[in-house]
Coordinates of C-alpha atoms in Angstrom, one line a residue:
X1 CA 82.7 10.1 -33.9
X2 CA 79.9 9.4 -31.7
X3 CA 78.5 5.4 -32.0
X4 CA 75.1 6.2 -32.9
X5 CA 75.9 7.1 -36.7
X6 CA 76.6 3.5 -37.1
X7 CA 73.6 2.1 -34.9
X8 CA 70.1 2.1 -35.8
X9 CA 67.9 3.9 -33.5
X10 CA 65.9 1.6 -31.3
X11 CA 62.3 2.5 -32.4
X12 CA 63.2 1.8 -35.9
X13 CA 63.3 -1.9 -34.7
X14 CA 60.6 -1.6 -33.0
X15 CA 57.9 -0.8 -35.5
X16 CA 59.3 -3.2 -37.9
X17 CA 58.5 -6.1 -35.3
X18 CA 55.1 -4.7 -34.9
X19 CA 55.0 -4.4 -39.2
X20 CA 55.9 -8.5 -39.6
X21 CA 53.3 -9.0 -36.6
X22 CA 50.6 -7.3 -38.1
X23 CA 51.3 -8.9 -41.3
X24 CA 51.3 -12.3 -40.1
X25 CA 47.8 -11.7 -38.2
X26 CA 46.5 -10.5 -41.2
X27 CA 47.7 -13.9 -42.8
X28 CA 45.9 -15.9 -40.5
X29 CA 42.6 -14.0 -40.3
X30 CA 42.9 -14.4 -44.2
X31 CA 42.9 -18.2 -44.0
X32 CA 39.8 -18.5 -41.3
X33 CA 37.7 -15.9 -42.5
X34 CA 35.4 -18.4 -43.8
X35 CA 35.1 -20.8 -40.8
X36 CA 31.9 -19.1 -40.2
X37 CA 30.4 -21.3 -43.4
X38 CA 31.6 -24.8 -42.4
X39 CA 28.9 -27.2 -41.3
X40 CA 28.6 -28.5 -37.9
X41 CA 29.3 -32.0 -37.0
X42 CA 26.0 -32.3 -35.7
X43 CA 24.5 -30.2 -39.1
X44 CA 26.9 -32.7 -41.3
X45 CA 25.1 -36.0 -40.7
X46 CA 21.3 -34.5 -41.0
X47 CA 22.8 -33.4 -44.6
X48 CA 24.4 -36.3 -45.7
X49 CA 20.5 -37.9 -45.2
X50 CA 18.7 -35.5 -46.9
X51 CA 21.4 -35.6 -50.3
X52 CA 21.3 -39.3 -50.0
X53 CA 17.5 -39.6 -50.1
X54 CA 17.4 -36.9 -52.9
X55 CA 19.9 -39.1 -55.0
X56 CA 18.4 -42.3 -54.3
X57 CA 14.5 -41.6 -54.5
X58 CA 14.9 -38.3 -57.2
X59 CA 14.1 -40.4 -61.0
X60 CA 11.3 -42.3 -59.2
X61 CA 9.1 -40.2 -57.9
X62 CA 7.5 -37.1 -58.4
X63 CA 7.8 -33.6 -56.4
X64 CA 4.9 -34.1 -53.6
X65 CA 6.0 -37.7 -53.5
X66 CA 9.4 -36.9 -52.8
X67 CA 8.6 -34.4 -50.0
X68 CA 6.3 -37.0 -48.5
X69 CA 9.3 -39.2 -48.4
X70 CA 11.8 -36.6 -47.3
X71 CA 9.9 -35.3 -44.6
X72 CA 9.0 -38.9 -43.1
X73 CA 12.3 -40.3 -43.0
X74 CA 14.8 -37.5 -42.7
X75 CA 13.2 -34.4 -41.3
X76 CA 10.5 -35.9 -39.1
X77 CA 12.7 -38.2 -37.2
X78 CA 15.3 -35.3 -36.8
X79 CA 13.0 -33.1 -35.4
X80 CA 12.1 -35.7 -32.8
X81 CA 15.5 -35.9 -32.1
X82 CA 15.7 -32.2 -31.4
X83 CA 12.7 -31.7 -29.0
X84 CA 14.1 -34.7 -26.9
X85 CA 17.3 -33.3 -26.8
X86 CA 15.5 -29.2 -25.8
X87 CA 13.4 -31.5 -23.5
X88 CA 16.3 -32.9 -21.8
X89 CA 18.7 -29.9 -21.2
X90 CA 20.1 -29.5 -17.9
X91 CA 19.0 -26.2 -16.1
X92 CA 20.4 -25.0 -13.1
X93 CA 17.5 -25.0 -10.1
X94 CA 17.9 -22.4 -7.2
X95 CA 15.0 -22.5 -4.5
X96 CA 12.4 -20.1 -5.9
X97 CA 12.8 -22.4 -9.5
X98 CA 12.6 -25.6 -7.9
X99 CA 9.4 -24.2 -5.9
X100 CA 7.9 -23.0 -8.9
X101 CA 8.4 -26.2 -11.0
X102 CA 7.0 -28.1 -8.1
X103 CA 3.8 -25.7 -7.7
X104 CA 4.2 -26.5 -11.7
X105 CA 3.8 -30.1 -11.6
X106 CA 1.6 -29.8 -8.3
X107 CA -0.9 -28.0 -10.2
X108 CA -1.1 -30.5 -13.2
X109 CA -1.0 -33.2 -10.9
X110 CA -4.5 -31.8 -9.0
X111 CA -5.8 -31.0 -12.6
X112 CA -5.5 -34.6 -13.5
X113 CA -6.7 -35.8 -10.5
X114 CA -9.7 -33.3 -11.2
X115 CA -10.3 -34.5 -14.4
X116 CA -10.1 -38.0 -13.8
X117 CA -13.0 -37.6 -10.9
X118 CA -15.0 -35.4 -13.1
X119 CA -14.9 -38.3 -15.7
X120 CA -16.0 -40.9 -13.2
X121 CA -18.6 -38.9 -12.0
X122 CA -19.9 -38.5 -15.6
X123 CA -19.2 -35.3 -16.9
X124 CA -21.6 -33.6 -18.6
X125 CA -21.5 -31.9 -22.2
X126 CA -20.7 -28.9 -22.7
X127 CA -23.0 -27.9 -25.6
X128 CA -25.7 -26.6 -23.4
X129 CA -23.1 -24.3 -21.6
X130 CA -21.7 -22.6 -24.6
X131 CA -25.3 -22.5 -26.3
X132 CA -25.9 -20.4 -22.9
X133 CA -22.8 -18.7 -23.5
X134 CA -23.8 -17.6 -26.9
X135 CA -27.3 -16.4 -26.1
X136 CA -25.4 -14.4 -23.5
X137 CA -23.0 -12.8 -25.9
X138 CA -25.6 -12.0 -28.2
X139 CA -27.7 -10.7 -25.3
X140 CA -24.7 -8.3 -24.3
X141 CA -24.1 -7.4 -27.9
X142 CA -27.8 -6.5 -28.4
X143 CA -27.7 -4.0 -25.0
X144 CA -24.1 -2.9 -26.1
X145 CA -26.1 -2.4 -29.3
X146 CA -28.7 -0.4 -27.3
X147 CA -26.6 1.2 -25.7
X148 CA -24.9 3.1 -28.0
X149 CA -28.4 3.7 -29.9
X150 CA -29.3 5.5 -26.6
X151 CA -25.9 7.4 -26.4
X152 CA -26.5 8.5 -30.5
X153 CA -29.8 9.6 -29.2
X154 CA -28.7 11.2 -26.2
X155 CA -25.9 12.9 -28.0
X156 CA -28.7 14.4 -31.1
X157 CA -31.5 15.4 -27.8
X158 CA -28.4 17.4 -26.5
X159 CA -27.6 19.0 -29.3
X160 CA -31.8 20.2 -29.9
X161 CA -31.2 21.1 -26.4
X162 CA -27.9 23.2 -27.0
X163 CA -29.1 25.0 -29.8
X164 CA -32.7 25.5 -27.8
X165 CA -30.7 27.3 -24.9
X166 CA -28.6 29.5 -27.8
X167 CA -31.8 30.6 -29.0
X168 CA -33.2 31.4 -25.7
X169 CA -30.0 33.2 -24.7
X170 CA -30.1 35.5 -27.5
X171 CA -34.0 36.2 -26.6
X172 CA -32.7 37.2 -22.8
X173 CA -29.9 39.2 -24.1
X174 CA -32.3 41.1 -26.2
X175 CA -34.7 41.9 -23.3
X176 CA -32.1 42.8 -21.1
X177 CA -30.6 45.4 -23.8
X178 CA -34.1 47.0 -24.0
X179 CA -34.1 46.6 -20.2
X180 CA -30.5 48.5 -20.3
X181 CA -32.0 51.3 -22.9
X182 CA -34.6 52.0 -21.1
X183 CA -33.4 52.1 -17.4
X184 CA -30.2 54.4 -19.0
X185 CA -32.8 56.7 -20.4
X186 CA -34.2 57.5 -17.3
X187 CA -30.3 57.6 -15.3
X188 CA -29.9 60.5 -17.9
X189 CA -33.4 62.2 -16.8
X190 CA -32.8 62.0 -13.2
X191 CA -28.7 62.8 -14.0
X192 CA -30.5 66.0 -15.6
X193 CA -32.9 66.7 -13.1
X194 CA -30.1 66.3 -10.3
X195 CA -27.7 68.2 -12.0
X196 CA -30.5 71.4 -11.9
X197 CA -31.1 70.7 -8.3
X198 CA -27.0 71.2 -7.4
X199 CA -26.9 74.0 -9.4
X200 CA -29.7 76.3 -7.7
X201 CA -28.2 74.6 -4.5
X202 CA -24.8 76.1 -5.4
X203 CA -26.7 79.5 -6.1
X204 CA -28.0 79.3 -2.7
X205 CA -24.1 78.6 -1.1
X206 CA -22.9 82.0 -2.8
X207 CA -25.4 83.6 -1.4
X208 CA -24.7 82.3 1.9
X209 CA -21.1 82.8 1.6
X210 CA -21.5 86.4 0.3
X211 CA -23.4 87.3 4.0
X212 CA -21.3 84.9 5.9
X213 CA -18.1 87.5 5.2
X214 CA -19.7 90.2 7.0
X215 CA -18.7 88.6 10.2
X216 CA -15.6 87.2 9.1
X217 CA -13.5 88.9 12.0
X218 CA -16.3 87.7 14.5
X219 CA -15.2 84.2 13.6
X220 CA -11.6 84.6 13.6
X221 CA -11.6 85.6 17.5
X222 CA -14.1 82.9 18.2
X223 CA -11.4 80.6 16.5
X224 CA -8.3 82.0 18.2
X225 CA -9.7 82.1 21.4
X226 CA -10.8 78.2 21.0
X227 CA -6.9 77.4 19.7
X228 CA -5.5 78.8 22.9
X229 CA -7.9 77.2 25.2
X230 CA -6.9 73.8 23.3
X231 CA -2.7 74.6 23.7
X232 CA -3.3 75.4 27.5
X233 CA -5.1 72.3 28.0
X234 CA -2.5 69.9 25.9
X235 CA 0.2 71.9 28.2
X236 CA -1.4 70.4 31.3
X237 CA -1.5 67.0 30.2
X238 CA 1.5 66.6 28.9
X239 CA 3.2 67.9 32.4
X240 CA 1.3 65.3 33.9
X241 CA 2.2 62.2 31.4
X242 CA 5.2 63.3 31.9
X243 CA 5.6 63.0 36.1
X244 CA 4.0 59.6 36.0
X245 CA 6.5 58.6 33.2
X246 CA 9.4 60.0 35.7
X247 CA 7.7 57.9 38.7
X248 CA 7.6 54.6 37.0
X249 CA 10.9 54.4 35.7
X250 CA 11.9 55.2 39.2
X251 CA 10.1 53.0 40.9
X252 CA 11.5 50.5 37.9
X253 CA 14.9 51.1 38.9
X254 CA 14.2 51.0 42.5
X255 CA 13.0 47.3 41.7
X256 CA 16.0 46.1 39.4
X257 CA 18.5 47.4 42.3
X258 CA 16.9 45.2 44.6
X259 CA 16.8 42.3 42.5
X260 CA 20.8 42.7 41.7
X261 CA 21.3 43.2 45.5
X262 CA 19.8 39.8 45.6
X263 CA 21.8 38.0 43.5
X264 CA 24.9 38.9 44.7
X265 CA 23.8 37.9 48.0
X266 CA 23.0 34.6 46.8
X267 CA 26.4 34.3 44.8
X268 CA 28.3 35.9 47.5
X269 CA 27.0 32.9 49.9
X270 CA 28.9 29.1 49.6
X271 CA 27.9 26.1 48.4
X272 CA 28.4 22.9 49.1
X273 CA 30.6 21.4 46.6
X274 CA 30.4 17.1 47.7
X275 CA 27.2 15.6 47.6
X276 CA 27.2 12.2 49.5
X277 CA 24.9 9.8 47.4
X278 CA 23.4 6.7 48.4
X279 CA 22.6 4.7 45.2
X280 CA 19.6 2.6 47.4
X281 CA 18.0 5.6 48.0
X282 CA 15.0 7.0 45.2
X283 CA 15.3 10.5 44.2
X284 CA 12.3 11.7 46.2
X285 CA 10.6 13.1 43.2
X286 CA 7.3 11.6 44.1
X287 CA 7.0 9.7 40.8
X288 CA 5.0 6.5 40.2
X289 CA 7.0 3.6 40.2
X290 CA 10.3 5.6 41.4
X291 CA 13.1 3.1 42.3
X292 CA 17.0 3.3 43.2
X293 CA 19.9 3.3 40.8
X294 CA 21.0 -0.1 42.3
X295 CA 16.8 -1.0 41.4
X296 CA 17.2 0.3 38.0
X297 CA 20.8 -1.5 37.7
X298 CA 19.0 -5.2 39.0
X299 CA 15.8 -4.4 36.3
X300 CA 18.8 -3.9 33.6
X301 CA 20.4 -6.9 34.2
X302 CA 17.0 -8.8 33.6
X303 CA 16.0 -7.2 30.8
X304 CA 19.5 -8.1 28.9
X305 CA 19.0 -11.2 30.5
X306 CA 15.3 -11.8 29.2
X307 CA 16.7 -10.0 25.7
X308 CA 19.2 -13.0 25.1
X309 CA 16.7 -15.5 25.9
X310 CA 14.7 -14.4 22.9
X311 CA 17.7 -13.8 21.2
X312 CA 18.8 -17.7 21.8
X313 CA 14.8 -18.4 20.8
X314 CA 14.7 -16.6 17.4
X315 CA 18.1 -18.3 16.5
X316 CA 16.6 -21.5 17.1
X317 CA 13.2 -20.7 15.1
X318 CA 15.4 -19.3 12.4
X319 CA 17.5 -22.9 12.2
X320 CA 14.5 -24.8 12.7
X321 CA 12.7 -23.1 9.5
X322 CA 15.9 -23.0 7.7
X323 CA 15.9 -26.9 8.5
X324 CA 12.0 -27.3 7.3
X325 CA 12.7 -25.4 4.1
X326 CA 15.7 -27.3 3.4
X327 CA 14.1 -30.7 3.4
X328 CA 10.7 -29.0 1.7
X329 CA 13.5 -28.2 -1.3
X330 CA 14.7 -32.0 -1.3
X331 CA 11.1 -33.2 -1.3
X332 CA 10.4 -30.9 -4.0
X333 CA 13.2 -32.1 -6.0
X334 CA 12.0 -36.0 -5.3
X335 CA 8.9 -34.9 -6.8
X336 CA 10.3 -33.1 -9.4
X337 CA 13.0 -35.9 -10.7
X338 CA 10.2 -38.5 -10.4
X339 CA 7.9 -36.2 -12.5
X340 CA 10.6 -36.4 -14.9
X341 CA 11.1 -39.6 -14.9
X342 CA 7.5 -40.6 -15.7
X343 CA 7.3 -37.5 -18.3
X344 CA 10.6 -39.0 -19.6
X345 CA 8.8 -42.6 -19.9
X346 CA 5.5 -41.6 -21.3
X347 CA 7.5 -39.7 -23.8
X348 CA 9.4 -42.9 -25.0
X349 CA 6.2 -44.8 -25.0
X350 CA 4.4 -42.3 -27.2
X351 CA 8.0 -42.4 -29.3
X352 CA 7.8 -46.3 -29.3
X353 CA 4.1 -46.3 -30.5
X354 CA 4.6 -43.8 -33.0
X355 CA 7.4 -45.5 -34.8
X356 CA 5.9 -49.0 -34.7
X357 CA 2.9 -47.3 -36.3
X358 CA 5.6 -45.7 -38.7
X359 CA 6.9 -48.9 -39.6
X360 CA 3.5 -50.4 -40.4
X361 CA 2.2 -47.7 -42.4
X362 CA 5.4 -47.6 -44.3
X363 CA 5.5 -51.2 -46.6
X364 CA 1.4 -49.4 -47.2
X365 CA 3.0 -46.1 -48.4
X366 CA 5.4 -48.0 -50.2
X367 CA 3.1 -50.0 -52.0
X368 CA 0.9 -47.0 -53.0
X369 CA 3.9 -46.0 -54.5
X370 CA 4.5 -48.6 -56.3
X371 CA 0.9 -48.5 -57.8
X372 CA 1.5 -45.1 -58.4
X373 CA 4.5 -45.3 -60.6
X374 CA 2.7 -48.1 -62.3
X375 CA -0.1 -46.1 -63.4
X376 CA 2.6 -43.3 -64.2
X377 CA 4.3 -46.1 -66.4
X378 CA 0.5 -47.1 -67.9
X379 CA -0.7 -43.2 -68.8
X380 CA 3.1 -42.8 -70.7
X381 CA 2.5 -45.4 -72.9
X382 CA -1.1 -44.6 -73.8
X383 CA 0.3 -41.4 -74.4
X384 CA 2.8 -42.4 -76.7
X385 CA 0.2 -44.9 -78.4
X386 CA -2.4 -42.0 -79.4
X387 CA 1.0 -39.7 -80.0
X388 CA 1.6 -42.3 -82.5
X389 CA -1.9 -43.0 -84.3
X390 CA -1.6 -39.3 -85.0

């Protein structure tokens, strides 16, 4: 009996492992499928504020009062608390961002400066300038105006125009039919007129041919007599064409021997197979400027020579402007982290003042408040009183 009736095939196994695995995944994305609704940490807090604020401040006040209060002590200082922290995130500065946020505060820097000279120098107001401005817009509006009046115009002067030229058109065309009438009118008199002439011409031909075949066999012995004279002279020149044809491709042949004859006499003869050169000699070409190999291998030498000079020179520009641009990058970020800093301490001053005008404004609010329930408290009970006397 063979051992695999009694064991379980492997792949049975197998997909019963993957079965419980699967299972148990499902299990645990059943129990986190709703992490997606939890609150932050950060989230938590800013509700905990609100809730409290509703709970505390909710049977005293009315609606609008209690958004005033919401949005003064829970929502306006969170929102602070958010552009600081979007102020303050860290960014990661390569060159061409560190140069543009230093052209960045470079520009505001000059702007200020501008400004500041401008108001010592007594700056003027503006009112004149955009009085100027408006006369100028109106101005353009009243041409722009104008101008389309003119192009309306323009547009109705071509159509008159368009439909003038139709009108003259059809006037032409009608001249030139009658033109066309009366010049195919007279084609078809002098068509008739021609037509008569040809035919008494023709008249005149048969007569003509009628006598000319009386001396028909006078003509045909003129004719054959001409025809041999023609073969007898076309016999001759083609006997001669022929003999010079015969004599130039003789003497052409005469001429190619010769030539072959000379180069086998010139491959026939030796050569010299070494050739002694001396390499401080010039070629003898007669050239401008000709000089030796051993010349041309000196004038080499220098120019690789004068090549890794500049070589050497460009390497040390190169390191010298890598150098510069390093340290204008450092200076740049100097001027950059000290912007910051100041940007950073104006902002908490402007925070500072804001809440110290916050906290005196707020025992004010408060009392309003106050006065305001009281009154609230005074129309009830007046209410009640006439509810009463009725």
């Amino acid at each position: 009996v063979p051992p695999s009736i009694y064991k379980p095939p492997k792949e049975r196994k197998q997909l019963e492992e993957i079965k419980t695995k699967n299972i148990q995944k499902a299990k645990v994305t059943n129990t986190k499928q709703f992490r997606c609704a939890t609150i932050k940490p950060e989230k938590r807090e800013f509700l905990y504020r609100i809730i409290s604020a509703v709970l505390i401040l909710w049977p005293q006040i009315s609606c609008e009062q209690y958004l005033e209060v919401v949005w003064e002590s829970v929502l306006t200082p969170y929102f602070e608390e958010l552009t600081i922290q979007i102020d303050n995130i860290p960014i990661k500065l390569n060159t061409a961002a560190i140069l543009r946020e230093g052209a960045l505060y470079q520009r505001k820097l000059e702007e200020e400066l501008k400004r500041v000279e401008n108001l010592q120098q007594g700056a003027g107001d503006p009112s004149e300038f955009l009085e100027w401005q408006k006369q100028m817009r109106g101005k353009d509006l009243e041409e722009q105006l104008a101008e389309i009046e003119c192009r309306r115009l323009q547009g109705k002067l071509s159509y008159e125009e368009a439909v003038l030229a139709h009108q003259n058109v059809i006037q032409e065309n009608k001249k030139k039919a009658d033109l066309l009438r009366e010049e195919k009118t007279e084609l078809m008199h002098l068509y008739a007129e021609k037509r008569l002439q040809e035919q008494k011409e023709m008249k005149e031909l048969v007569e003509q041919v009628m006598e000319g075949h009386k001396n028909v066999k006078q003509v045909k012995a003129k004719i054959q007599e001409y025809k041999q004279q023609i073969v007898q002279r076309v016999c001759e020149e083609s006997g001669e064409l022929l003999r010079k044809a015969l004599e130039e491709k003789e003497e052409k042949n005469r001429k190619r021997y010769e030539l072959i004859q000379q180069i086998r006499a010139i491959e026939s003869t030796p050569s010299i197979r070494q050739k002694f050169v001396d390499l401080t000699e010039t070629g003898g070409h007669g050239l401008f400027g000709e000089m030796s190999i051993v010349e041309l291998r000196e004038r080499l030498a220098l120019l690789k020579e004068e090549q890794k000079a500049a070589e050497e020179e460009k390497r040390d520009q190169i390191i010298h402007e890598k150098q510069a641009k390093e340290q204008l990058i450092l200076d740049k970020l100097d001027q950059i982290s000290q912007f910051r800093a100041e940007l950073g301490r104006a902002a908490a001053l402007k925070q500072e003042e804001k809440k110290k005008s916050q906290s005196g404004e707020r025992p004010m609010k408060d009392e309003r408040i106050l006065n305001l329930q009281k009154k609230i408290v005074e129309k009830t009970m007046e209410r009640k009183k006439q509810a009463g006397l009725l």
